[in-house]
mmCIF file of C-alpha atoms in Angstrom:
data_model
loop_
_atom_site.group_PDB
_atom_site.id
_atom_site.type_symbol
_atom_site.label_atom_id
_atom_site.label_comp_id
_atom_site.label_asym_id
_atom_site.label_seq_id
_atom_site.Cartn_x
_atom_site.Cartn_y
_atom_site.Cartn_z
ATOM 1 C CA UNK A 1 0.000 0.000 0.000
ATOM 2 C CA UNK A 2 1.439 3.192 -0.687
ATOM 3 C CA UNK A 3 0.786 6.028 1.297
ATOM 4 C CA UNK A 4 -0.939 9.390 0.428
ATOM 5 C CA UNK A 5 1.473 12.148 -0.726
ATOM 6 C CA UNK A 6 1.305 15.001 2.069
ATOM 7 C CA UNK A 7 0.124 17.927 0.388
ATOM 8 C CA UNK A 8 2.694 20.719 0.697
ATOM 9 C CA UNK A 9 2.876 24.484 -0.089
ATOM 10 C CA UNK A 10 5.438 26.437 -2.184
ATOM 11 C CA UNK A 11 7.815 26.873 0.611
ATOM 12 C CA UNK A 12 8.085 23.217 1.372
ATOM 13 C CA UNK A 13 10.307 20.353 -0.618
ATOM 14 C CA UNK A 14 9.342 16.727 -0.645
ATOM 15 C CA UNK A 15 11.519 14.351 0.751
ATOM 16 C CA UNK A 16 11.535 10.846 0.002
ATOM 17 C CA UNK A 17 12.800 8.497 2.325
ATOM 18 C CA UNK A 18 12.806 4.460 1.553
ATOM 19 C CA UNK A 19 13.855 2.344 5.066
ATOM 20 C CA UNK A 20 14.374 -1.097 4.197
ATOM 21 C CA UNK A 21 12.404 -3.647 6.620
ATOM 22 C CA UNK A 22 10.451 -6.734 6.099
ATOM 23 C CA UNK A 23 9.326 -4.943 2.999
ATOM 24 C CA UNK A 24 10.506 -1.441 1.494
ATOM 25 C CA UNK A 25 8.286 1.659 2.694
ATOM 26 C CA UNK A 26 8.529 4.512 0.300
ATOM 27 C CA UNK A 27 7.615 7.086 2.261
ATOM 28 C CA UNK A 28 6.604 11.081 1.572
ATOM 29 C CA UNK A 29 7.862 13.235 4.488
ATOM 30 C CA UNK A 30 7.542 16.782 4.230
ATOM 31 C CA UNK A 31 10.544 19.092 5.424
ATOM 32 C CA UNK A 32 10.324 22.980 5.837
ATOM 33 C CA UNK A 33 12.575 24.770 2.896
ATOM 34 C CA UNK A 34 13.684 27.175 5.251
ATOM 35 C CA UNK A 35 14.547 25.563 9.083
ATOM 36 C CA UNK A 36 14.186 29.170 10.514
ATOM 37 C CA UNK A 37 10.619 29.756 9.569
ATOM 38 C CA UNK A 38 9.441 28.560 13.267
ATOM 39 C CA UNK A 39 6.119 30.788 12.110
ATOM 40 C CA UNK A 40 5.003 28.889 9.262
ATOM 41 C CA UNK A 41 6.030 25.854 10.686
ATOM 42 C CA UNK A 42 4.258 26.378 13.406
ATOM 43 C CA UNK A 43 1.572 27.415 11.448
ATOM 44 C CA UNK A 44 1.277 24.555 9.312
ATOM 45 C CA UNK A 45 1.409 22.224 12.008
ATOM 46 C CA UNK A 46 -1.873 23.962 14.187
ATOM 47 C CA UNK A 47 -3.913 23.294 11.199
ATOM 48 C CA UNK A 48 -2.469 19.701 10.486
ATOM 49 C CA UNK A 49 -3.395 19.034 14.104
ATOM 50 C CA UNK A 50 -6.945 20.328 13.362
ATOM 51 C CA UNK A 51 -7.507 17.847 10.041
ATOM 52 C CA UNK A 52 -5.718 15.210 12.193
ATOM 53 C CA UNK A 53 -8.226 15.085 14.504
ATOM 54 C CA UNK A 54 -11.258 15.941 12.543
ATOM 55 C CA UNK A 55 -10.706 12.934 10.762
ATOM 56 C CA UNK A 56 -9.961 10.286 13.540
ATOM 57 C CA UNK A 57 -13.018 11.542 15.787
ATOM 58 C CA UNK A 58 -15.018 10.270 12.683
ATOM 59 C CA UNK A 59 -13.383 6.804 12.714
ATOM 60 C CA UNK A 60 -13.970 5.631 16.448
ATOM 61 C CA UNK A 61 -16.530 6.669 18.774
ATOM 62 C CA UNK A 62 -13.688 6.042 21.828
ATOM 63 C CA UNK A 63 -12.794 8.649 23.316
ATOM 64 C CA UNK A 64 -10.085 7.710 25.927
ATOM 65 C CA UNK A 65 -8.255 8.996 28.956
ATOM 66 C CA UNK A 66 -5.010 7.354 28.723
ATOM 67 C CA UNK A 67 -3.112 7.203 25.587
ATOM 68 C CA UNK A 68 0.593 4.890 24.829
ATOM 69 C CA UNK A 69 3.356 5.536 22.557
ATOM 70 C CA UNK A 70 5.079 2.130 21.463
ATOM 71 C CA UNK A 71 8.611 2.643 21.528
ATOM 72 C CA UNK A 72 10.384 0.108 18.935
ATOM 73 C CA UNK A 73 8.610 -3.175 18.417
ATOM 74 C CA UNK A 74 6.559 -2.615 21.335
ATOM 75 C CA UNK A 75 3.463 -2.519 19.222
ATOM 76 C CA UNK A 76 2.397 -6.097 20.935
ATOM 77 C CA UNK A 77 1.449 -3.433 23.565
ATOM 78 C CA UNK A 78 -2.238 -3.131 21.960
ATOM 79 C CA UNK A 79 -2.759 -6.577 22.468
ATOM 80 C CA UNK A 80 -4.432 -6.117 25.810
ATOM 81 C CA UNK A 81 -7.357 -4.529 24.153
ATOM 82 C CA UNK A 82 -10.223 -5.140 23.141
ATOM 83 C CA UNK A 83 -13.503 -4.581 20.707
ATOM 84 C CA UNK A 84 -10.477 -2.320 18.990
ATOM 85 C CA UNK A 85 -11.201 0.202 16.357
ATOM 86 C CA UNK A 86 -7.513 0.329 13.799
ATOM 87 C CA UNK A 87 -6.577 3.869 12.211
ATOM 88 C CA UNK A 88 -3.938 3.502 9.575
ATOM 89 C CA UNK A 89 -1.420 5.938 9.440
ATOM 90 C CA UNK A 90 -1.279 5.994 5.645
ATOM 91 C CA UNK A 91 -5.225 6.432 5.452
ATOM 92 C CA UNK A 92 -5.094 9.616 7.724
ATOM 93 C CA UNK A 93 -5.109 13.227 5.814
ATOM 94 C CA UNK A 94 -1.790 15.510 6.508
ATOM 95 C CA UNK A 95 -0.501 12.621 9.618
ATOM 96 C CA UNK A 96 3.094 11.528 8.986
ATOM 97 C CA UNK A 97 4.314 7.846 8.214
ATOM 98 C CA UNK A 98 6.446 5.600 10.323
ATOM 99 C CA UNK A 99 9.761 4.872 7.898
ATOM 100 C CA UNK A 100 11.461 3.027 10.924
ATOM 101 C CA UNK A 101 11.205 -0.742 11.334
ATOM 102 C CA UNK A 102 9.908 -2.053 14.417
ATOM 103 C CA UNK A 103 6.734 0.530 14.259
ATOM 104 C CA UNK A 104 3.555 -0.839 12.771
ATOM 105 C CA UNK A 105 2.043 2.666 11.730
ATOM 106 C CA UNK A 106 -1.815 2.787 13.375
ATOM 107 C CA UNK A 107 -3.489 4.281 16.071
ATOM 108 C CA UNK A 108 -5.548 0.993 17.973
ATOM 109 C CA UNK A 109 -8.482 2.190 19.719
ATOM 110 C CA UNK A 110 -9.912 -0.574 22.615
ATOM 111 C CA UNK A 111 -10.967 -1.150 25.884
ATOM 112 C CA UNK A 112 -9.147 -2.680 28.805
ATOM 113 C CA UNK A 113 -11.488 -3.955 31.341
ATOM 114 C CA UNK A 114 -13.669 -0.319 31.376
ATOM 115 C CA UNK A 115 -10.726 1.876 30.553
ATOM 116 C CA UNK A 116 -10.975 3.225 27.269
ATOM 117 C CA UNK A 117 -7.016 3.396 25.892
ATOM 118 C CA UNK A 118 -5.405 4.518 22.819
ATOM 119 C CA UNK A 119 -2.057 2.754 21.471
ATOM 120 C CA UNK A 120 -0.166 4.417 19.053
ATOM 121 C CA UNK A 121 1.943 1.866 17.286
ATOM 122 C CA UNK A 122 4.773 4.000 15.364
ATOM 123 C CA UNK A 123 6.642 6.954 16.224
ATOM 124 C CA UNK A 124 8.490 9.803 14.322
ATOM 125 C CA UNK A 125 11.658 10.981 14.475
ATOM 126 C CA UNK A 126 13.721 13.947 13.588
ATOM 127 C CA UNK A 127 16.594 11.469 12.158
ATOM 128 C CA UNK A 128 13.643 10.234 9.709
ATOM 129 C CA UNK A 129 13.952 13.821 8.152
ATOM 130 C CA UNK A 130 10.654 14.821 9.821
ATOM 131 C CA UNK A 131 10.860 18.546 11.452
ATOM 132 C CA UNK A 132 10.434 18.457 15.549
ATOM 133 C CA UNK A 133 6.922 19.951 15.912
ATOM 134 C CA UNK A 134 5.609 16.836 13.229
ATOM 135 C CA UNK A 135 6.857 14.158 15.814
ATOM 136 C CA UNK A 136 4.976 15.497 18.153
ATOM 137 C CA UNK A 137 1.783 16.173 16.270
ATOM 138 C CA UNK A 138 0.399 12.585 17.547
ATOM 139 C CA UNK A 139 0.418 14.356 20.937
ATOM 140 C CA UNK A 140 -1.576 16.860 20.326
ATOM 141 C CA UNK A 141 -3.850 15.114 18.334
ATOM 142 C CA UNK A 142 -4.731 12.589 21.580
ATOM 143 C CA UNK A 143 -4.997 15.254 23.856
ATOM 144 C CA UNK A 144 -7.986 17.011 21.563
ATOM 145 C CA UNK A 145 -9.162 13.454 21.639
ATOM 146 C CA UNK A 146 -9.485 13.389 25.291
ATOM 147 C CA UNK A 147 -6.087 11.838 26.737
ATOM 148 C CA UNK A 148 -5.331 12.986 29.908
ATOM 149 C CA UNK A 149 -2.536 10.393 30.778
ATOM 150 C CA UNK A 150 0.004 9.069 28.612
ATOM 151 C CA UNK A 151 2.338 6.430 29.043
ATOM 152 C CA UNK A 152 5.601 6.697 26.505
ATOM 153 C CA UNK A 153 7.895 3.538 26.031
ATOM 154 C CA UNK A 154 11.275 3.244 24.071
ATOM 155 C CA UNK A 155 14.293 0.939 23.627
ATOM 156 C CA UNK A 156 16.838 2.454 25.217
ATOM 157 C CA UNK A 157 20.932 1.916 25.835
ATOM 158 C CA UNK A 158 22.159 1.479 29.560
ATOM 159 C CA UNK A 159 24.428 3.949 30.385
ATOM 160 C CA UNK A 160 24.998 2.908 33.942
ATOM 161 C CA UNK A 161 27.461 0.222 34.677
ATOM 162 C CA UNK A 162 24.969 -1.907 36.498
ATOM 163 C CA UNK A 163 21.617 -1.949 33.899
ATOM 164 C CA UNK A 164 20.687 -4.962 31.834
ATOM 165 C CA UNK A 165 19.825 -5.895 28.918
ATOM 166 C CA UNK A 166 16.051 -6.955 29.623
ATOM 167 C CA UNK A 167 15.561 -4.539 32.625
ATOM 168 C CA UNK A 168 13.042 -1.505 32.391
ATOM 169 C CA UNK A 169 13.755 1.796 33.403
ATOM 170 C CA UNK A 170 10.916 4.216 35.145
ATOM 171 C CA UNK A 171 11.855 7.724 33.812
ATOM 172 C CA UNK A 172 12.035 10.129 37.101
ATOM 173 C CA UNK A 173 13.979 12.724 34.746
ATOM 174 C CA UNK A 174 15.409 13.704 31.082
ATOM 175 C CA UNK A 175 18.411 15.177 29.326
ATOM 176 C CA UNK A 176 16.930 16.939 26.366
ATOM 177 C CA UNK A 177 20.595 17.164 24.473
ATOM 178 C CA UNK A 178 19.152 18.580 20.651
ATOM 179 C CA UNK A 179 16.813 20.826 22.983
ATOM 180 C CA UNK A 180 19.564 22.718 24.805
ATOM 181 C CA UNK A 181 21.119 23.387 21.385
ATOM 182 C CA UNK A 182 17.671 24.666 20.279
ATOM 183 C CA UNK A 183 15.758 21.651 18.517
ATOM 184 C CA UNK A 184 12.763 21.883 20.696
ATOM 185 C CA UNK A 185 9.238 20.963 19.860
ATOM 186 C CA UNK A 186 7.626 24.003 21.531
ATOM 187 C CA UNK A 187 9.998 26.751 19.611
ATOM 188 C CA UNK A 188 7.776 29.030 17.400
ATOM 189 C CA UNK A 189 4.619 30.662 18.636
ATOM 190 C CA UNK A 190 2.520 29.314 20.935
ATOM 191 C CA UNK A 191 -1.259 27.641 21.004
ATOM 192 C CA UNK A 192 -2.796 28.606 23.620
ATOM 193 C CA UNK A 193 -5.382 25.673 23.329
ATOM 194 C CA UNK A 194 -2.553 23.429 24.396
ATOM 195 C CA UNK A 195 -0.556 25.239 27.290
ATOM 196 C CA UNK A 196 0.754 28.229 28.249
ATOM 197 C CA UNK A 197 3.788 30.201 26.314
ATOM 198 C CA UNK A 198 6.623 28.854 29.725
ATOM 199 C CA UNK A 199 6.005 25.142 30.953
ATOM 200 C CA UNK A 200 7.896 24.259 33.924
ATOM 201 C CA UNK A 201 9.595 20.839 33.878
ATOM 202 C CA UNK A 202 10.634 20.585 37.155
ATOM 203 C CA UNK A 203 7.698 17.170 37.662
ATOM 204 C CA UNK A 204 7.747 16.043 34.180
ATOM 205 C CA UNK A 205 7.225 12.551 35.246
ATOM 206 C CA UNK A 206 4.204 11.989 37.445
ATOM 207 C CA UNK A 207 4.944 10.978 40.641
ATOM 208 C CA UNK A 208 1.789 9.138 41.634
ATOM 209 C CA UNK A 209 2.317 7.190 38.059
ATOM 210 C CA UNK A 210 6.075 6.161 38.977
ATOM 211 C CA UNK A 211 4.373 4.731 42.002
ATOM 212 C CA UNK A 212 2.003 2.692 40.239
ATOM 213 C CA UNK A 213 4.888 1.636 38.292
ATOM 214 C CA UNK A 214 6.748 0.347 41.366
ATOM 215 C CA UNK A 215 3.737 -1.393 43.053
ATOM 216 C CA UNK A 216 2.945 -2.997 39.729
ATOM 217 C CA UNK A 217 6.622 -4.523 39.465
ATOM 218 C CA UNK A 218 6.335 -5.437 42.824
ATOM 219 C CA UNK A 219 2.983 -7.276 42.412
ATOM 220 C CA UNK A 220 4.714 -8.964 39.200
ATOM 221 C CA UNK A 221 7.758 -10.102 41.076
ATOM 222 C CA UNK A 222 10.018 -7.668 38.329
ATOM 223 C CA UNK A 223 11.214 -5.200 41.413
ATOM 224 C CA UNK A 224 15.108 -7.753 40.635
ATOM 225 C CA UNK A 225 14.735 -5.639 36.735
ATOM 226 C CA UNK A 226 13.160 -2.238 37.688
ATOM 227 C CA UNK A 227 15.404 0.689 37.756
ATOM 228 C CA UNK A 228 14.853 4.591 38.216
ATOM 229 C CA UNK A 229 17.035 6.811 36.540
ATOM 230 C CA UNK A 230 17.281 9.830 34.020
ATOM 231 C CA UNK A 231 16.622 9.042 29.932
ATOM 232 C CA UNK A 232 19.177 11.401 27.817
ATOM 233 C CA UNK A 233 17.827 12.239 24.406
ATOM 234 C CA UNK A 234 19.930 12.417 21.549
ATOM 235 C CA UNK A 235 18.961 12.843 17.698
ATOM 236 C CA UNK A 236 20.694 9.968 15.951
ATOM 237 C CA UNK A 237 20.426 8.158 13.610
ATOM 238 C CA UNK A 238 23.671 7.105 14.379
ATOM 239 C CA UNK A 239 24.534 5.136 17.430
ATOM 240 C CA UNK A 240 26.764 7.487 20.453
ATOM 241 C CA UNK A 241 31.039 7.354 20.246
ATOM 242 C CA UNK A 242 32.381 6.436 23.456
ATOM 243 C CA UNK A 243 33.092 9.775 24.558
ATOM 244 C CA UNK A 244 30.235 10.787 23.792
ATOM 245 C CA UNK A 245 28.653 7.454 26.595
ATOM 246 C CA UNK A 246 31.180 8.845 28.631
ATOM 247 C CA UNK A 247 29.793 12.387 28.636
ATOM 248 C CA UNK A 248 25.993 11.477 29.297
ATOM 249 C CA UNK A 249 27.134 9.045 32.230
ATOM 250 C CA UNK A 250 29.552 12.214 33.911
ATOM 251 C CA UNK A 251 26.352 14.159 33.888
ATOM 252 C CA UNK A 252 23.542 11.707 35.204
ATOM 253 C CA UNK A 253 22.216 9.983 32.325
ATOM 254 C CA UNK A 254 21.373 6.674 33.240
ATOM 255 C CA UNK A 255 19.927 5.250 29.355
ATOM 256 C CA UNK A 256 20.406 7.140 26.122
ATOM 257 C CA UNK A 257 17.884 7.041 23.312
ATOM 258 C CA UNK A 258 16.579 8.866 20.080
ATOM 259 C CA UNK A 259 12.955 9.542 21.064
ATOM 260 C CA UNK A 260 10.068 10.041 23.982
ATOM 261 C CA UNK A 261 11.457 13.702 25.766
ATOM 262 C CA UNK A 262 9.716 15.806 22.621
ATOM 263 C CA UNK A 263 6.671 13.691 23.157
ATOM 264 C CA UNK A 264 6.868 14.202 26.983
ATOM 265 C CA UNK A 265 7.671 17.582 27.036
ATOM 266 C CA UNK A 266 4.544 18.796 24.465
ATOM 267 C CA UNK A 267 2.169 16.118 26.737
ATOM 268 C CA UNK A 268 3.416 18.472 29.909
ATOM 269 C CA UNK A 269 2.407 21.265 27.422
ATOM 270 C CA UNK A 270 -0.741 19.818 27.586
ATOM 271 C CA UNK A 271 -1.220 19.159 31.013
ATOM 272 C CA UNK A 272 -0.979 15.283 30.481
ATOM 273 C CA UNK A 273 -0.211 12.862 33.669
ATOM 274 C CA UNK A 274 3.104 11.538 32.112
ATOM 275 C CA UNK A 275 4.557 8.153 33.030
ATOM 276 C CA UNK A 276 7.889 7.075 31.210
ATOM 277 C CA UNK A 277 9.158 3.153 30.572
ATOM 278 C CA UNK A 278 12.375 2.217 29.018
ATOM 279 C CA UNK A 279 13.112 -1.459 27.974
ATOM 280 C CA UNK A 280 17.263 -1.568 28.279
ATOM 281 C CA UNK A 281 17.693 -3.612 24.940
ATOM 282 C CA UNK A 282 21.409 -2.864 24.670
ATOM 283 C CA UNK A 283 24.943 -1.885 27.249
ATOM 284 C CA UNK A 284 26.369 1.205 25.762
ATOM 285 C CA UNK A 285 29.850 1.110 24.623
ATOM 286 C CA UNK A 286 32.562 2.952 26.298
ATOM 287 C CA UNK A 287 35.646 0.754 24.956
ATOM 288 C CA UNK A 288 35.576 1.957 21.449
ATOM 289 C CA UNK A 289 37.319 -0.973 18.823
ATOM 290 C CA UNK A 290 37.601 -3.305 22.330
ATOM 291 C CA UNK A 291 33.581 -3.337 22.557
ATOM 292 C CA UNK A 292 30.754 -4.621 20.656
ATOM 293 C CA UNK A 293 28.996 -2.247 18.338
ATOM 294 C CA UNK A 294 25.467 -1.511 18.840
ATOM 295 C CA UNK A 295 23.265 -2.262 15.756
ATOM 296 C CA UNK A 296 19.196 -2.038 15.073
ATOM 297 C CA UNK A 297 18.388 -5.359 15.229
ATOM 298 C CA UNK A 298 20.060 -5.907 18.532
ATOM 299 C CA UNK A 299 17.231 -3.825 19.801
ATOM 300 C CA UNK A 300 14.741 -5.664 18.044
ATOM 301 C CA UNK A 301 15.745 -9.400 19.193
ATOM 302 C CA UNK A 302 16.015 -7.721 22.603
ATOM 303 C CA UNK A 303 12.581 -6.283 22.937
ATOM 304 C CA UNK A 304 10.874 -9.949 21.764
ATOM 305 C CA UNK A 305 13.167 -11.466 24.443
ATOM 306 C CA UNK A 306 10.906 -8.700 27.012
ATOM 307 C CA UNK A 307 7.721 -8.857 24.855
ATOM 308 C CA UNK A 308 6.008 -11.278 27.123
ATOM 309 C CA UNK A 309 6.713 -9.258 30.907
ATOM 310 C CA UNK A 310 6.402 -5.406 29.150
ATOM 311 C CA UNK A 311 3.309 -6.502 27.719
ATOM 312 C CA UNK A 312 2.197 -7.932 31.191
ATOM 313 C CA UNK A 313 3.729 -4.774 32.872
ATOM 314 C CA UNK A 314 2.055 -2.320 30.835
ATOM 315 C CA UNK A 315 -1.576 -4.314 30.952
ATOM 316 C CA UNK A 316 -1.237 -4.002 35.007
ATOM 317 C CA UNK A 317 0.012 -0.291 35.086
ATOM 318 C CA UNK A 318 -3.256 0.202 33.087
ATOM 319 C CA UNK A 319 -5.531 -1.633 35.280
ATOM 320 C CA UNK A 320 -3.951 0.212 38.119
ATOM 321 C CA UNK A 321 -4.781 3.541 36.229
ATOM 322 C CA UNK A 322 -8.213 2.051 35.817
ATOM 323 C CA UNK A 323 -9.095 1.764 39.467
ATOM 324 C CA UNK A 324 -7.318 5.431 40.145
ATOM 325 C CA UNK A 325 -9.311 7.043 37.391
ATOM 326 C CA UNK A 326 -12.698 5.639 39.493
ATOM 327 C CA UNK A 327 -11.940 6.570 42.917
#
């Protein structure tokens, strides 16, 4: 199936992008002309968000609470759910395309129990060629949907000396690396239907969710592969140098990955109850030659070793968010 060509103004170029996976995707991303013109991104992207979401409402009479991002191959997440409504990417007006293998590409509508949740299975990146404030569109797009808490997994790289592969990670912090150097998702002017112009990140992870987290793993017998720590952010696409492991490990990071802070940091925009979950698929490398190189599908066979307890992990948090939501 190939997807709809994003339609694009005068000021925009079309970029093609092919990733080779179980079968080629050839993809249509649109990429501003001019990377300065925050306004007519910005722009662009309000009334994108709009279409978006005029278009799914019409698709599924759900209207959930609690939304989650699959990180890579976590898309066996949706299987919890059921009577599910499927949204194609590719059949959605203006909505991006997942390029990356390891992300199916649909929004899954479904119940849990009587929790109505959303699973979006397929991210975007900026590495993908995809501008910052179009990864984050999905975000916006569940909040006008009604999400009020959002849970965000990746596959991440241990940075600390004494993570596995195969453990999971409760975010209690973030390093947002391309952010301090000015690749943020909220730079350009503001929407006011969203948040306010200044969002403080000082509790970007909810508190009372990391603790539903903890129980959970405790209730699962998992407390032997739960770890808190701090998620650093980086770009990609290209796997970190050692000095570069080095750095992020001098300053506190405890995982490093190429996703989840933009989507965090627009769902605080929004007021959303954020909870994050990091599967360690891989042990950074800090001996250069001497150490093994980090590759894709090292993530991927590590997440299908996990797929059975994240899946179990993630159905519990969401019960547990279930019987919070009713008291």
């Amino acid at each position: 199936m190939t997807p709809k060509t994003i339609t694009e103004t005068n000021e925009c170029a079309r970029m093609k992008v092919i990733c080779s996976a179980s079968k080629t995707k050839n993809v249509a991303i649109t990429q501003d002309s001019d990377a300065l013109s925050s306004v007519d991104v910005s722009t662009k992207t309000q009334d994108r968000v709009d279409t978006i979401f005029e278009y799914i409402s019409k698709q599924t009479a759900y209207r959930p609470k609690v939304g989650l991002i699959c990180g890579s191959g976590l898309g066996g997440l949706s299987n919890c759910l059921k009577n599910v409504d499927t949204v194609p990417y590719d059949s959605i007006p203006e909505f991006p395309q997942s390029t990356v293998e390891g992300h199916i590409g649909d929004f899954v509508f479904g119940q849990l129990s009587t929790l109505s949740v959303v699973c979006l299975r397929g991210r975007f990146h900026t590495y993908e060629g995809y501008h910052i404030r179009e990864t984050v569109l999905p975000v916006r797009v569940l909040y006008l949907l009604g999400v009020r808490y959002l849970i965000v997994t990746n596959a991440a790289g241990a940075l600390h000396p004494d993570y596995h592969i195969g453990d999971f990670m409760i975010l209690q912090d973030h390093l947002n690396l391309p952010g301090l150097a000015g690749l943020h998702p909220l730079v350009g002017p503001n929407d006011f239907r969203f948040g306010p112009r200044f969002t403080p990140l000082t509790e970007c992870y909810d508190a009372n969710l990391q603790q539903i987290a903890l129980q959970t793993a405790e209730k699962l017998h998992l407390t032997d592969r739960i770890r808190q720590g701090v998620y650093c952010f980086v770009s990609g696409p290209t796997y970190e140098t050692p000095t570069e492991c080095k750095l992020l490990r001098l300053v506190g990071g405890d995982a490093v990955g190429m996703s989840t802070v933009p989507e965090v940091i627009v769902a605080r925009h929004c007021g959303m109850h954020v909870l994050g979950l990091s599967l360690m698929t891989n042990k950074v490398n800090y001996l250069g030659s001497d150490g093994p190189a980090a590759s894709h599908q090292e993530v991927l066979d590590a997440v299908r070793a996990s797929q059975k307890e994240i899946e179990m992990y993630v159905r519990e948090i969401l019960l547990a968010i279930q019987i919070q939501l009713k008291e």
